[in-house]
PDB file of C-alpha atoms in Angstrom:
ATOM      1  CA  UNK A   1      32.599 -54.112 -12.778  1.00  0.00           C
ATOM      2  CA  UNK A   2      28.899 -53.229 -12.859  1.00  0.00           C
ATOM      3  CA  UNK A   3      26.839 -53.604 -16.003  1.00  0.00           C
ATOM      4  CA  UNK A   4      23.548 -51.747 -16.486  1.00  0.00           C
ATOM      5  CA  UNK A   5      21.229 -54.531 -17.610  1.00  0.00           C
ATOM      6  CA  UNK A   6      18.201 -56.313 -16.117  1.00  0.00           C
ATOM      7  CA  UNK A   7      19.112 -59.134 -13.724  1.00  0.00           C
ATOM      8  CA  UNK A   8      17.328 -61.288 -11.191  1.00  0.00           C
ATOM      9  CA  UNK A   9      17.583 -60.230  -7.563  1.00  0.00           C
ATOM     10  CA  UNK A  10      20.549 -61.931  -5.835  1.00  0.00           C
ATOM     11  CA  UNK A  11      20.449 -63.388  -2.363  1.00  0.00           C
ATOM     12  CA  UNK A  12      21.508 -60.747   0.206  1.00  0.00           C
ATOM     13  CA  UNK A  13      25.115 -60.902   1.396  1.00  0.00           C
ATOM     14  CA  UNK A  14      25.567 -61.139   5.133  1.00  0.00           C
ATOM     15  CA  UNK A  15      27.065 -58.049   6.774  1.00  0.00           C
ATOM     16  CA  UNK A  16      30.844 -58.116   6.837  1.00  0.00           C
ATOM     17  CA  UNK A  17      31.043 -61.186   4.579  1.00  0.00           C
ATOM     18  CA  UNK A  18      34.161 -61.225   2.393  1.00  0.00           C
ATOM     19  CA  UNK A  19      33.827 -60.424  -1.279  1.00  0.00           C
ATOM     20  CA  UNK A  20      33.785 -63.371  -3.666  1.00  0.00           C
ATOM     21  CA  UNK A  21      37.285 -64.375  -4.911  1.00  0.00           C
ATOM     22  CA  UNK A  22      37.740 -64.579  -8.704  1.00  0.00           C
ATOM     23  CA  UNK A  23      40.552 -65.502 -11.068  1.00  0.00           C
ATOM     24  CA  UNK A  24      43.285 -62.869 -11.251  1.00  0.00           C
ATOM     25  CA  UNK A  25      43.859 -61.188 -14.628  1.00  0.00           C
ATOM     26  CA  UNK A  26      47.055 -61.902 -16.570  1.00  0.00           C
ATOM     27  CA  UNK A  27      50.031 -60.012 -15.182  1.00  0.00           C
ATOM     28  CA  UNK A  28      48.622 -59.668 -11.650  1.00  0.00           C
ATOM     29  CA  UNK A  29      51.219 -59.940  -8.904  1.00  0.00           C
ATOM     30  CA  UNK A  30      50.477 -63.131  -6.888  1.00  0.00           C
ATOM     31  CA  UNK A  31      51.613 -61.319  -3.730  1.00  0.00           C
ATOM     32  CA  UNK A  32      48.419 -59.265  -3.959  1.00  0.00           C
ATOM     33  CA  UNK A  33      46.371 -62.335  -3.016  1.00  0.00           C
ATOM     34  CA  UNK A  34      43.045 -63.314  -4.537  1.00  0.00           C
ATOM     35  CA  UNK A  35      41.186 -60.852  -6.749  1.00  0.00           C
ATOM     36  CA  UNK A  36      37.741 -60.195  -5.327  1.00  0.00           C
ATOM     37  CA  UNK A  37      34.504 -59.127  -6.920  1.00  0.00           C
ATOM     38  CA  UNK A  38      31.349 -57.334  -5.790  1.00  0.00           C
ATOM     39  CA  UNK A  39      28.266 -57.471  -7.995  1.00  0.00           C
ATOM     40  CA  UNK A  40      26.038 -54.382  -7.886  1.00  0.00           C
ATOM     41  CA  UNK A  41      22.410 -54.558  -8.982  1.00  0.00           C
ATOM     42  CA  UNK A  42      19.842 -51.752  -9.079  1.00  0.00           C
ATOM     43  CA  UNK A  43      16.396 -50.769 -10.313  1.00  0.00           C
ATOM     44  CA  UNK A  44      15.653 -48.371 -13.157  1.00  0.00           C
ATOM     45  CA  UNK A  45      16.040 -44.943 -11.476  1.00  0.00           C
ATOM     46  CA  UNK A  46      13.431 -43.417 -13.809  1.00  0.00           C
ATOM     47  CA  UNK A  47      10.665 -45.171 -11.864  1.00  0.00           C
ATOM     48  CA  UNK A  48      11.760 -43.537  -8.622  1.00  0.00           C
ATOM     49  CA  UNK A  49      12.162 -40.133 -10.309  1.00  0.00           C
ATOM     50  CA  UNK A  50       8.620 -40.325 -11.704  1.00  0.00           C
ATOM     51  CA  UNK A  51       7.234 -41.145  -8.268  1.00  0.00           C
ATOM     52  CA  UNK A  52       9.017 -38.181  -6.722  1.00  0.00           C
ATOM     53  CA  UNK A  53       7.063 -35.787  -8.954  1.00  0.00           C
ATOM     54  CA  UNK A  54       3.719 -36.870  -7.473  1.00  0.00           C
ATOM     55  CA  UNK A  55       4.569 -36.862  -3.767  1.00  0.00           C
ATOM     56  CA  UNK A  56       5.714 -34.477  -1.097  1.00  0.00           C
ATOM     57  CA  UNK A  57       9.262 -35.053   0.093  1.00  0.00           C
ATOM     58  CA  UNK A  58       8.034 -36.717   3.279  1.00  0.00           C
ATOM     59  CA  UNK A  59       5.690 -39.024   1.359  1.00  0.00           C
ATOM     60  CA  UNK A  60       8.486 -39.947  -1.027  1.00  0.00           C
ATOM     61  CA  UNK A  61      11.007 -40.785   1.719  1.00  0.00           C
ATOM     62  CA  UNK A  62       8.406 -42.786   3.619  1.00  0.00           C
ATOM     63  CA  UNK A  63       7.625 -44.700   0.432  1.00  0.00           C
ATOM     64  CA  UNK A  64      11.300 -45.610   0.224  1.00  0.00           C
ATOM     65  CA  UNK A  65      11.258 -46.719   3.858  1.00  0.00           C
ATOM     66  CA  UNK A  66       8.250 -49.002   3.333  1.00  0.00           C
ATOM     67  CA  UNK A  67       9.528 -50.296  -0.017  1.00  0.00           C
ATOM     68  CA  UNK A  68       6.815 -48.952  -2.328  1.00  0.00           C
ATOM     69  CA  UNK A  69       9.391 -46.811  -4.167  1.00  0.00           C
ATOM     70  CA  UNK A  70      12.627 -48.454  -5.342  1.00  0.00           C
ATOM     71  CA  UNK A  71      15.907 -47.389  -3.744  1.00  0.00           C
ATOM     72  CA  UNK A  72      18.284 -45.211  -5.783  1.00  0.00           C
ATOM     73  CA  UNK A  73      21.236 -46.956  -7.479  1.00  0.00           C
ATOM     74  CA  UNK A  74      23.789 -45.245  -5.200  1.00  0.00           C
ATOM     75  CA  UNK A  75      22.243 -46.973  -2.192  1.00  0.00           C
ATOM     76  CA  UNK A  76      22.890 -50.350  -3.823  1.00  0.00           C
ATOM     77  CA  UNK A  77      26.521 -49.457  -4.496  1.00  0.00           C
ATOM     78  CA  UNK A  78      27.203 -48.637  -0.834  1.00  0.00           C
ATOM     79  CA  UNK A  79      24.469 -50.799   0.753  1.00  0.00           C
ATOM     80  CA  UNK A  80      22.588 -48.132   2.675  1.00  0.00           C
ATOM     81  CA  UNK A  81      18.862 -47.753   3.226  1.00  0.00           C
ATOM     82  CA  UNK A  82      16.382 -45.386   4.904  1.00  0.00           C
ATOM     83  CA  UNK A  83      14.971 -46.554   8.229  1.00  0.00           C
ATOM     84  CA  UNK A  84      12.785 -43.652   9.377  1.00  0.00           C
ATOM     85  CA  UNK A  85      11.573 -40.387   7.884  1.00  0.00           C
ATOM     86  CA  UNK A  86       9.849 -37.607   9.801  1.00  0.00           C
ATOM     87  CA  UNK A  87       9.511 -33.919   8.989  1.00  0.00           C
ATOM     88  CA  UNK A  88      13.067 -32.572   9.023  1.00  0.00           C
ATOM     89  CA  UNK A  89      14.571 -35.787  10.382  1.00  0.00           C
ATOM     90  CA  UNK A  90      15.774 -39.030   8.741  1.00  0.00           C
ATOM     91  CA  UNK A  91      17.768 -42.087   9.728  1.00  0.00           C
ATOM     92  CA  UNK A  92      19.654 -44.455   7.419  1.00  0.00           C
ATOM     93  CA  UNK A  93      21.740 -47.539   8.053  1.00  0.00           C
ATOM     94  CA  UNK A  94      24.727 -48.714   6.040  1.00  0.00           C
ATOM     95  CA  UNK A  95      26.576 -52.033   5.872  1.00  0.00           C
ATOM     96  CA  UNK A  96      30.061 -51.108   4.616  1.00  0.00           C
ATOM     97  CA  UNK A  97      32.328 -53.762   3.153  1.00  0.00           C
ATOM     98  CA  UNK A  98      35.978 -53.886   2.163  1.00  0.00           C
ATOM     99  CA  UNK A  99      35.219 -52.698  -1.392  1.00  0.00           C
ATOM    100  CA  UNK A 100      34.999 -49.208   0.180  1.00  0.00           C
ATOM    101  CA  UNK A 101      38.489 -49.466   1.692  1.00  0.00           C
ATOM    102  CA  UNK A 102      41.174 -46.896   1.002  1.00  0.00           C
ATOM    103  CA  UNK A 103      44.891 -47.835   0.577  1.00  0.00           C
ATOM    104  CA  UNK A 104      45.544 -47.903   4.334  1.00  0.00           C
ATOM    105  CA  UNK A 105      42.829 -50.463   5.126  1.00  0.00           C
ATOM    106  CA  UNK A 106      40.011 -48.222   6.375  1.00  0.00           C
ATOM    107  CA  UNK A 107      36.609 -47.331   4.940  1.00  0.00           C
ATOM    108  CA  UNK A 108      37.197 -44.353   2.635  1.00  0.00           C
ATOM    109  CA  UNK A 109      36.044 -41.000   3.980  1.00  0.00           C
ATOM    110  CA  UNK A 110      34.186 -40.478   0.715  1.00  0.00           C
ATOM    111  CA  UNK A 111      31.688 -43.177   1.690  1.00  0.00           C
ATOM    112  CA  UNK A 112      31.090 -41.497   5.045  1.00  0.00           C
ATOM    113  CA  UNK A 113      30.686 -38.126   3.290  1.00  0.00           C
ATOM    114  CA  UNK A 114      28.206 -39.700   0.849  1.00  0.00           C
ATOM    115  CA  UNK A 115      26.158 -40.990   3.766  1.00  0.00           C
ATOM    116  CA  UNK A 116      26.142 -37.575   5.436  1.00  0.00           C
ATOM    117  CA  UNK A 117      25.243 -35.780   2.205  1.00  0.00           C
ATOM    118  CA  UNK A 118      22.379 -38.246   1.722  1.00  0.00           C
ATOM    119  CA  UNK A 119      21.014 -37.883   5.234  1.00  0.00           C
ATOM    120  CA  UNK A 120      21.262 -34.091   5.318  1.00  0.00           C
ATOM    121  CA  UNK A 121      19.710 -33.741   1.867  1.00  0.00           C
ATOM    122  CA  UNK A 122      16.924 -36.205   2.592  1.00  0.00           C
ATOM    123  CA  UNK A 123      16.145 -34.413   5.867  1.00  0.00           C
ATOM    124  CA  UNK A 124      15.632 -31.243   3.810  1.00  0.00           C
ATOM    125  CA  UNK A 125      13.590 -33.218   1.269  1.00  0.00           C
ATOM    126  CA  UNK A 126      11.097 -34.220   3.992  1.00  0.00           C
ATOM    127  CA  UNK A 127      10.171 -30.539   4.427  1.00  0.00           C
ATOM    128  CA  UNK A 128       9.368 -29.931   0.748  1.00  0.00           C
ATOM    129  CA  UNK A 129       5.981 -29.884  -0.977  1.00  0.00           C
ATOM    130  CA  UNK A 130       5.016 -31.716  -4.158  1.00  0.00           C
ATOM    131  CA  UNK A 131       6.935 -30.311  -7.126  1.00  0.00           C
ATOM    132  CA  UNK A 132       9.687 -28.732  -5.017  1.00  0.00           C
ATOM    133  CA  UNK A 133      13.203 -30.157  -5.307  1.00  0.00           C
ATOM    134  CA  UNK A 134      16.603 -29.566  -3.744  1.00  0.00           C
ATOM    135  CA  UNK A 135      20.286 -30.030  -4.435  1.00  0.00           C
ATOM    136  CA  UNK A 136      23.333 -29.830  -2.212  1.00  0.00           C
ATOM    137  CA  UNK A 137      25.214 -26.518  -2.329  1.00  0.00           C
ATOM    138  CA  UNK A 138      27.922 -27.359   0.167  1.00  0.00           C
ATOM    139  CA  UNK A 139      28.818 -29.809   2.885  1.00  0.00           C
ATOM    140  CA  UNK A 140      31.443 -29.655   5.629  1.00  0.00           C
ATOM    141  CA  UNK A 141      32.472 -32.965   7.183  1.00  0.00           C
ATOM    142  CA  UNK A 142      34.416 -33.544  10.391  1.00  0.00           C
ATOM    143  CA  UNK A 143      35.908 -37.034  10.698  1.00  0.00           C
ATOM    144  CA  UNK A 144      36.143 -38.129  14.334  1.00  0.00           C
ATOM    145  CA  UNK A 145      37.288 -41.766  14.180  1.00  0.00           C
ATOM    146  CA  UNK A 146      38.164 -44.314  11.471  1.00  0.00           C
ATOM    147  CA  UNK A 147      35.708 -46.910  10.190  1.00  0.00           C
ATOM    148  CA  UNK A 148      36.858 -50.490   9.729  1.00  0.00           C
ATOM    149  CA  UNK A 149      34.990 -53.613   8.602  1.00  0.00           C
ATOM    150  CA  UNK A 150      35.723 -56.327  11.159  1.00  0.00           C
ATOM    151  CA  UNK A 151      34.954 -59.923  10.115  1.00  0.00           C
ATOM    152  CA  UNK A 152      32.521 -61.686  12.425  1.00  0.00           C
ATOM    153  CA  UNK A 153      31.293 -58.433  13.982  1.00  0.00           C
ATOM    154  CA  UNK A 154      28.327 -56.153  13.389  1.00  0.00           C
ATOM    155  CA  UNK A 155      29.642 -53.282  11.266  1.00  0.00           C
ATOM    156  CA  UNK A 156      26.394 -51.351  10.774  1.00  0.00           C
ATOM    157  CA  UNK A 157      26.701 -47.578  10.530  1.00  0.00           C
ATOM    158  CA  UNK A 158      23.728 -45.449  11.601  1.00  0.00           C
ATOM    159  CA  UNK A 159      23.345 -42.136   9.798  1.00  0.00           C
ATOM    160  CA  UNK A 160      21.122 -39.376  11.217  1.00  0.00           C
ATOM    161  CA  UNK A 161      20.222 -36.170   9.373  1.00  0.00           C
ATOM    162  CA  UNK A 162      18.141 -33.281  10.660  1.00  0.00           C
ATOM    163  CA  UNK A 163      17.131 -29.836   9.452  1.00  0.00           C
ATOM    164  CA  UNK A 164      18.434 -26.935  11.507  1.00  0.00           C
ATOM    165  CA  UNK A 165      16.761 -24.209   9.440  1.00  0.00           C
ATOM    166  CA  UNK A 166      14.275 -24.778   6.619  1.00  0.00           C
ATOM    167  CA  UNK A 167      13.888 -22.172   3.908  1.00  0.00           C
ATOM    168  CA  UNK A 168      12.238 -21.306   0.604  1.00  0.00           C
ATOM    169  CA  UNK A 169      15.560 -20.651  -1.191  1.00  0.00           C
ATOM    170  CA  UNK A 170      18.110 -22.412   1.002  1.00  0.00           C
ATOM    171  CA  UNK A 171      17.787 -24.944   3.802  1.00  0.00           C
ATOM    172  CA  UNK A 172      20.364 -25.950   6.395  1.00  0.00           C
ATOM    173  CA  UNK A 173      20.894 -29.380   7.889  1.00  0.00           C
ATOM    174  CA  UNK A 174      23.296 -31.344  10.025  1.00  0.00           C
ATOM    175  CA  UNK A 175      24.094 -35.009  10.419  1.00  0.00           C
ATOM    176  CA  UNK A 176      26.195 -37.602  12.128  1.00  0.00           C
ATOM    177  CA  UNK A 177      27.356 -41.161  11.519  1.00  0.00           C
ATOM    178  CA  UNK A 178      27.706 -43.629  14.379  1.00  0.00           C
ATOM    179  CA  UNK A 179      29.300 -47.049  14.447  1.00  0.00           C
ATOM    180  CA  UNK A 180      27.724 -50.244  15.803  1.00  0.00           C
ATOM    181  CA  UNK A 181      28.854 -49.273  19.318  1.00  0.00           C
ATOM    182  CA  UNK A 182      27.077 -45.914  19.063  1.00  0.00           C
ATOM    183  CA  UNK A 183      30.283 -43.909  18.761  1.00  0.00           C
ATOM    184  CA  UNK A 184      30.238 -40.854  16.501  1.00  0.00           C
ATOM    185  CA  UNK A 185      32.599 -41.391  13.552  1.00  0.00           C
ATOM    186  CA  UNK A 186      31.787 -38.184  11.625  1.00  0.00           C
ATOM    187  CA  UNK A 187      29.571 -35.113  11.666  1.00  0.00           C
ATOM    188  CA  UNK A 188      28.516 -32.696   8.951  1.00  0.00           C
ATOM    189  CA  UNK A 189      26.747 -29.435   8.251  1.00  0.00           C
ATOM    190  CA  UNK A 190      25.126 -28.893   4.880  1.00  0.00           C
ATOM    191  CA  UNK A 191      23.405 -26.210   2.833  1.00  0.00           C
ATOM    192  CA  UNK A 192      20.840 -27.180   0.209  1.00  0.00           C
ATOM    193  CA  UNK A 193      19.374 -25.077  -2.611  1.00  0.00           C
ATOM    194  CA  UNK A 194      15.579 -25.343  -2.719  1.00  0.00           C
ATOM    195  CA  UNK A 195      14.116 -25.303  -6.230  1.00  0.00           C
ATOM    196  CA  UNK A 196      10.505 -24.969  -7.342  1.00  0.00           C
ATOM    197  CA  UNK A 197       9.062 -27.080 -10.133  1.00  0.00           C
ATOM    198  CA  UNK A 198      10.848 -26.400 -13.399  1.00  0.00           C
ATOM    199  CA  UNK A 199      13.877 -24.722 -11.780  1.00  0.00           C
TER     200      UNK A 199
END
């Protein structure tokens, strides 16, 4: 369980490392095995939001890449980060862990969709001027292969988003997610609403 309160920065967890086991609550079935825990920490998102009002979209994304603007809380939940940002083109990486697993032992498609929505939206953001914002209108995701976290292996996902058609009212973008072997695991097409200051 995550608690929104100031904490000191923890040591980074190595990719693919198992979650920390904790005592099971009363009534837990011992056949379930050890209860595990993942601690999520984040920075006050207001600081990032304030910075976004003074920069173009490209400047803002590049500030996240170089660490002068704090990452959004969602990126700490799913352990993803921006790597590059150019006009209409962004790349993120993600280190999934078993806390994102669905009931059949695979990384939930919702995490992959979140990554694609982020990359497509941020690609649009890089084309916007100071004071112009965006929000996702729709996204269509095609899942190509399952994602699994394999102990002792590199499990890094690479997420690429690019603008296919910029616009003053609506912008269109696409994206893909690739596994550590470079295989496409999902693709997406997205439409974003472009909003001027005060919209």
